[in-house]
Tab-separated table of C-alpha atoms in Angstrom:
chain	number	residue	atom	x	y	z
A	769	MET	CA	-70.149	40.363	-39.226
A	770	GLN	CA	-71.274	36.079	-38.237
A	771	PRO	CA	-72.429	36.486	-34.455
A	772	GLN	CA	-71.369	35.163	-31.461
A	773	GLN	CA	-71.383	31.102	-30.446
A	774	SER	CA	-73.393	29.824	-27.925
A	775	LEU	CA	-73.018	26.589	-26.680
A	776	GLU	CA	-74.842	27.506	-22.998
A	777	PRO	CA	-78.071	25.002	-23.519
A	778	LEU	CA	-75.362	22.193	-23.331
A	779	ALA	CA	-73.555	23.197	-20.744
A	780	ARG	CA	-76.405	24.110	-18.507
A	781	GLU	CA	-77.632	20.203	-19.316
A	782	ILE	CA	-74.130	19.318	-18.373
A	783	ALA	CA	-73.827	21.105	-15.314
A	784	ALA	CA	-77.133	20.023	-14.221
A	785	LEU	CA	-76.036	16.007	-14.036
A	786	PRO	CA	-75.751	14.073	-10.829
A	787	PRO	CA	-71.570	13.279	-10.167
A	788	SER	CA	-69.836	10.135	-11.823
A	789	LEU	CA	-66.239	10.205	-10.682
A	790	GLY	CA	-66.053	10.335	-6.952
A	791	PRO	CA	-67.730	15.120	-6.964
A	792	VAL	CA	-66.476	14.961	-10.445
A	793	ARG	CA	-69.344	15.524	-13.841
A	794	LEU	CA	-66.775	14.011	-16.247
A	795	ILE	CA	-67.484	14.482	-19.875
A	796	GLY	CA	-66.592	11.794	-22.307
A	797	ILE	CA	-66.346	13.721	-26.292
A	798	ASP	CA	-64.969	11.560	-29.155
A	799	GLY	CA	-64.626	11.011	-32.414
A	800	HIS	CA	-62.750	10.787	-35.648
A	801	ALA	CA	-58.645	11.659	-35.485
A	802	GLY	CA	-59.202	15.075	-37.238
A	803	SER	CA	-62.861	15.049	-35.963
A	804	GLY	CA	-63.045	19.198	-34.185
A	805	LYS	CA	-62.976	17.504	-30.623
A	806	SER	CA	-60.294	19.445	-29.959
A	807	THR	CA	-61.898	22.253	-30.580
A	808	PHE	CA	-65.062	21.488	-29.501
A	809	ALA	CA	-63.802	20.478	-26.089
A	810	GLU	CA	-62.396	24.413	-25.682
A	811	ARG	CA	-65.675	26.487	-26.434
A	812	LEU	CA	-67.856	23.637	-24.271
A	813	ALA	CA	-65.448	23.795	-21.502
A	814	ALA	CA	-65.859	27.818	-21.393
A	815	ALA	CA	-69.622	27.572	-21.868
A	816	LEU	CA	-69.081	25.651	-18.412
A	817	GLY	CA	-66.995	28.346	-16.775
A	818	GLY	CA	-63.814	26.976	-17.309
A	819	ALA	CA	-64.199	23.701	-17.034
A	820	PRO	CA	-60.538	21.625	-17.558
A	821	VAL	CA	-60.253	19.594	-20.183
A	822	LEU	CA	-57.484	16.855	-20.508
A	823	HIS	CA	-56.730	15.704	-23.531
A	824	LEU	CA	-56.007	11.932	-23.914
A	825	ASP	CA	-53.259	12.413	-27.098
A	826	ASP	CA	-51.390	14.023	-23.385
A	827	VAL	CA	-51.863	10.242	-21.890
A	828	ALA	CA	-51.373	8.455	-24.918
A	829	THR	CA	-47.838	7.357	-26.854
A	830	HIS	CA	-46.171	6.272	-29.843
A	831	GLU	CA	-45.421	3.056	-28.743
A	832	GLU	CA	-49.472	2.682	-27.465
A	833	PRO	CA	-52.098	4.793	-28.883
A	834	PHE	CA	-54.400	3.094	-27.438
A	835	GLY	CA	-52.535	1.543	-24.212
A	836	TRP	CA	-53.326	4.070	-21.875
A	837	PRO	CA	-56.246	2.761	-19.842
A	838	GLU	CA	-54.640	1.216	-16.451
A	839	ARG	CA	-52.247	4.630	-16.481
A	840	LEU	CA	-55.306	6.652	-17.021
A	841	ARG	CA	-57.617	4.950	-14.085
A	842	ALA	CA	-54.195	4.586	-11.926
A	843	GLN	CA	-52.540	8.665	-12.341
A	844	VAL	CA	-56.117	10.699	-12.922
A	845	LEU	CA	-60.062	8.522	-12.435
A	846	GLU	CA	-58.679	7.062	-8.587
A	847	PRO	CA	-57.955	10.479	-7.669
A	848	LEU	CA	-60.564	12.134	-8.672
A	849	ALA	CA	-62.796	9.279	-7.784
A	850	ALA	CA	-61.318	10.092	-4.353
A	851	GLY	CA	-62.427	13.933	-4.018
A	852	ARG	CA	-58.690	14.234	-3.989
A	853	ALA	CA	-55.866	15.765	-6.624
A	854	ALA	CA	-54.723	13.689	-9.944
A	855	HIS	CA	-51.194	13.794	-10.418
A	856	TRP	CA	-50.216	12.639	-13.188
A	857	ALA	CA	-47.659	13.252	-16.688
A	858	ALA	CA	-48.586	14.265	-20.088
A	859	TYR	CA	-46.209	13.666	-22.893
A	860	ASP	CA	-44.568	15.058	-25.552
A	861	TRP	CA	-44.840	14.391	-28.706
A	862	VAL	CA	-41.115	15.713	-29.560
A	863	GLU	CA	-38.963	14.534	-27.318
A	864	ARG	CA	-41.032	10.850	-27.091
A	865	ARG	CA	-40.947	11.198	-23.550
A	866	PHE	CA	-43.171	11.936	-20.498
A	867	GLY	CA	-42.962	15.063	-19.019
A	868	PRO	CA	-42.859	17.465	-15.500
A	869	GLU	CA	-46.259	16.232	-13.520
A	870	ARG	CA	-49.245	18.051	-13.566
A	871	VAL	CA	-52.281	18.603	-10.762
A	872	LEU	CA	-55.567	18.555	-11.795
A	873	GLU	CA	-57.683	19.554	-8.821
A	874	PRO	CA	-61.655	17.459	-8.652
A	875	ALA	CA	-63.680	20.289	-10.684
A	876	PRO	CA	-67.555	20.166	-10.889
A	877	VAL	CA	-66.871	18.753	-14.567
A	878	LEU	CA	-64.498	18.013	-16.238
A	879	LEU	CA	-64.001	17.240	-19.991
A	880	VAL	CA	-62.076	14.059	-21.414
A	881	GLU	CA	-62.020	14.836	-25.472
A	882	GLY	CA	-59.671	12.706	-27.623
A	883	VAL	CA	-59.962	8.978	-29.199
A	884	GLY	CA	-60.883	6.197	-27.584
A	885	ALA	CA	-62.782	9.088	-24.570
A	886	GLY	CA	-65.972	5.968	-24.446
A	887	ARG	CA	-64.392	3.214	-24.763
A	888	ARG	CA	-65.208	0.856	-22.272
A	889	ALA	CA	-63.163	1.022	-19.732
A	890	LEU	CA	-63.884	5.121	-19.108
A	891	ARG	CA	-67.966	4.766	-20.869
A	892	PRO	CA	-68.791	3.445	-16.494
A	893	HIS	CA	-66.904	7.049	-15.028
A	894	LEU	CA	-69.189	8.638	-17.697
A	895	ALA	CA	-71.833	11.380	-16.989
A	896	ARG	CA	-72.307	12.232	-20.335
A	897	LEU	CA	-70.491	10.678	-23.599
A	898	LEU	CA	-70.179	12.870	-26.708
A	899	TRP	CA	-69.348	12.007	-30.098
A	900	MET	CA	-68.545	14.369	-32.864
A	901	GLU	CA	-71.037	13.123	-36.233
A	902	THR	CA	-67.783	13.863	-38.721
A	903	PRO	CA	-67.007	11.495	-40.980
A	904	ARG	CA	-64.042	8.793	-41.042
A	905	GLU	CA	-62.550	9.772	-43.626
A	906	VAL	CA	-63.185	13.581	-43.551
A	907	SER	CA	-62.103	12.999	-40.132
A	908	TRP	CA	-58.949	11.926	-41.362
A	909	GLY	CA	-58.657	13.589	-44.763
A	910	ARG	CA	-59.230	17.376	-42.188
A	911	GLY	CA	-55.989	16.080	-40.175
A	912	ARG	CA	-53.823	15.508	-43.022
A	913	ASN	CA	-54.273	18.304	-44.617
A	914	ARG	CA	-53.850	20.312	-40.505
A	915	ASP	CA	-50.288	18.465	-40.510
A	916	GLY	CA	-49.026	18.355	-43.697
A	917	ARG	CA	-46.823	15.824	-45.953
A	918	GLU	CA	-43.947	15.035	-42.707
A	919	LEU	CA	-46.281	13.420	-40.512
A	920	SER	CA	-48.483	11.598	-43.627
A	921	GLY	CA	-46.214	8.136	-42.711
A	922	PHE	CA	-47.839	9.357	-38.160
A	923	TRP	CA	-50.967	9.021	-40.045
A	924	ASP	CA	-50.726	5.698	-42.036
A	925	GLY	CA	-49.937	4.529	-38.662
A	926	TRP	CA	-52.515	6.002	-37.122
A	927	GLU	CA	-55.909	4.541	-39.012
A	928	ARG	CA	-54.309	1.132	-38.899
A	929	ALA	CA	-54.469	2.028	-35.393
A	930	GLU	CA	-58.059	3.510	-35.089
A	931	ARG	CA	-59.462	0.869	-37.657
A	932	ALA	CA	-58.777	-1.717	-34.703
A	933	HIS	CA	-59.147	0.494	-31.857
A	934	PHE	CA	-62.398	1.174	-33.170
A	935	SER	CA	-63.803	-2.406	-34.732
A	936	ASP	CA	-62.810	-4.284	-30.846
A	937	ASP	CA	-64.106	-0.902	-28.572
A	938	PRO	CA	-66.597	1.586	-31.014
A	939	SER	CA	-68.115	4.225	-28.818
A	940	ARG	CA	-70.618	5.759	-31.400
A	941	PRO	CA	-73.001	3.859	-30.104
A	942	PHE	CA	-72.941	4.415	-26.946
A	943	ALA	CA	-72.968	8.337	-27.165
A	944	ASP	CA	-75.670	10.063	-25.274
A	945	THR	CA	-75.637	12.923	-27.209
A	946	LEU	CA	-74.830	13.331	-31.038
A	947	VAL	CA	-72.032	16.626	-31.898
A	948	ARG	CA	-72.897	18.194	-35.577
A	949	GLN	CA	-70.760	20.836	-36.746
A	950	SER	CA	-72.156	23.448	-39.628
A	951	GLY	CA	-70.973	26.419	-40.514
A	952	THR	CA	-73.046	28.682	-38.546
A	953	GLY	CA	-71.605	26.316	-35.540
A	954	TYR	CA	-72.512	23.165	-33.985
A	955	GLU	CA	-76.128	21.126	-33.348
A	956	TRP	CA	-76.308	18.315	-30.718
A	957	THR	CA	-79.186	15.889	-30.516
A	958	SER	CA	-79.449	14.858	-26.166
A	959	GLY	CA	-80.965	11.884	-25.194
A	960	ALA	CA	-82.045	8.459	-26.285
A	961	SER	CA	-85.206	9.443	-27.755
A	962	ALA	CA	-83.435	12.407	-29.445
A	963	THR	CA	-84.565	11.966	-33.357
A	964	PRO	CA	-82.440	13.925	-35.814
A	965	GLY	CA	-85.734	15.835	-36.573
A	966	THR	CA	-85.422	16.879	-32.887
A	967	ALA	CA	-81.927	18.535	-33.404
A	968	ARG	CA	-80.973	21.623	-31.160
A	969	SER	CA	-77.909	24.091	-32.104
A	970	ASP	CA	-76.290	26.488	-30.578
A	971	THR	CA	-77.697	28.735	-33.375
A	972	GLU	CA	-81.277	28.974	-33.050
A	973	ARG	CA	-81.184	31.396	-30.229
A	974	HIS	CA	-79.935	33.811	-32.422
A	975	GLY	CA	-82.620	32.878	-35.530
A	976	LEU	CA	-79.925	31.903	-37.524
A	977	PRO	CA	-80.247	30.023	-40.911
A	978	GLN	CA	-79.111	26.404	-40.239
A	979	ALA	CA	-76.923	24.176	-42.491
C-alpha cells in the first residue's frame, strides 16, 4: 500500500510567508491546462488545514477565457485587500452564465489555481507563485483524454487561446516554485537559488525512492 502523500513541508513554508493581500497570503498555482493544478491545489489546501481554493475556471467564460482580471480585481482582490469578505459569482460552463453569489472570507492563505494564476495582473498580489512543471503537450493530452471526444472542439479553441496568452503574458519565468509530479507524489524546488539537484519531495520524509 502506498504511504500517505504529504505536502506539509511546503505548507509550512507558505504559512510562514508574510501576507501579500491585506491579511491574506495569496498563492498562485499556474500551469498548462491538464497539468494537475486542481488536484495539487486540493492536496495543498488540505495540508494547510483547509485553506480555501479559488478556481480560475469559475471566473473565466466561453467568450473570455483570459479576460477576467478586472472582474477578479473588483469582486475578490480589492475586498480581501481591505480585510473584507469577497462577494463573487462563479461561471456555469453548462448554462453559459454566472450563477448565484458566493462569499469568500479573508483567510490566512488563499490558493488561486488555474491557467493564468501567475499573469502580470496578479503577480503583485501573490505571496508565492507555483508552476506545475508538466510539458504543454503532455498536459493538453491529459485534458483531452479526460474530457473525451465530445469536447475536442472546445480543446481546439482552448489550445489556441492558451498559446496566445502565454506568448503575451508568460508565468513560468516568474515562478518561485516549480512542482513536478512523480509516481510517488510531488517534488518541488523552492526559492530563487533552488536548482534541480536540490529538489525537495513530499516522499523524502517517507524514505520512498524517487522517480
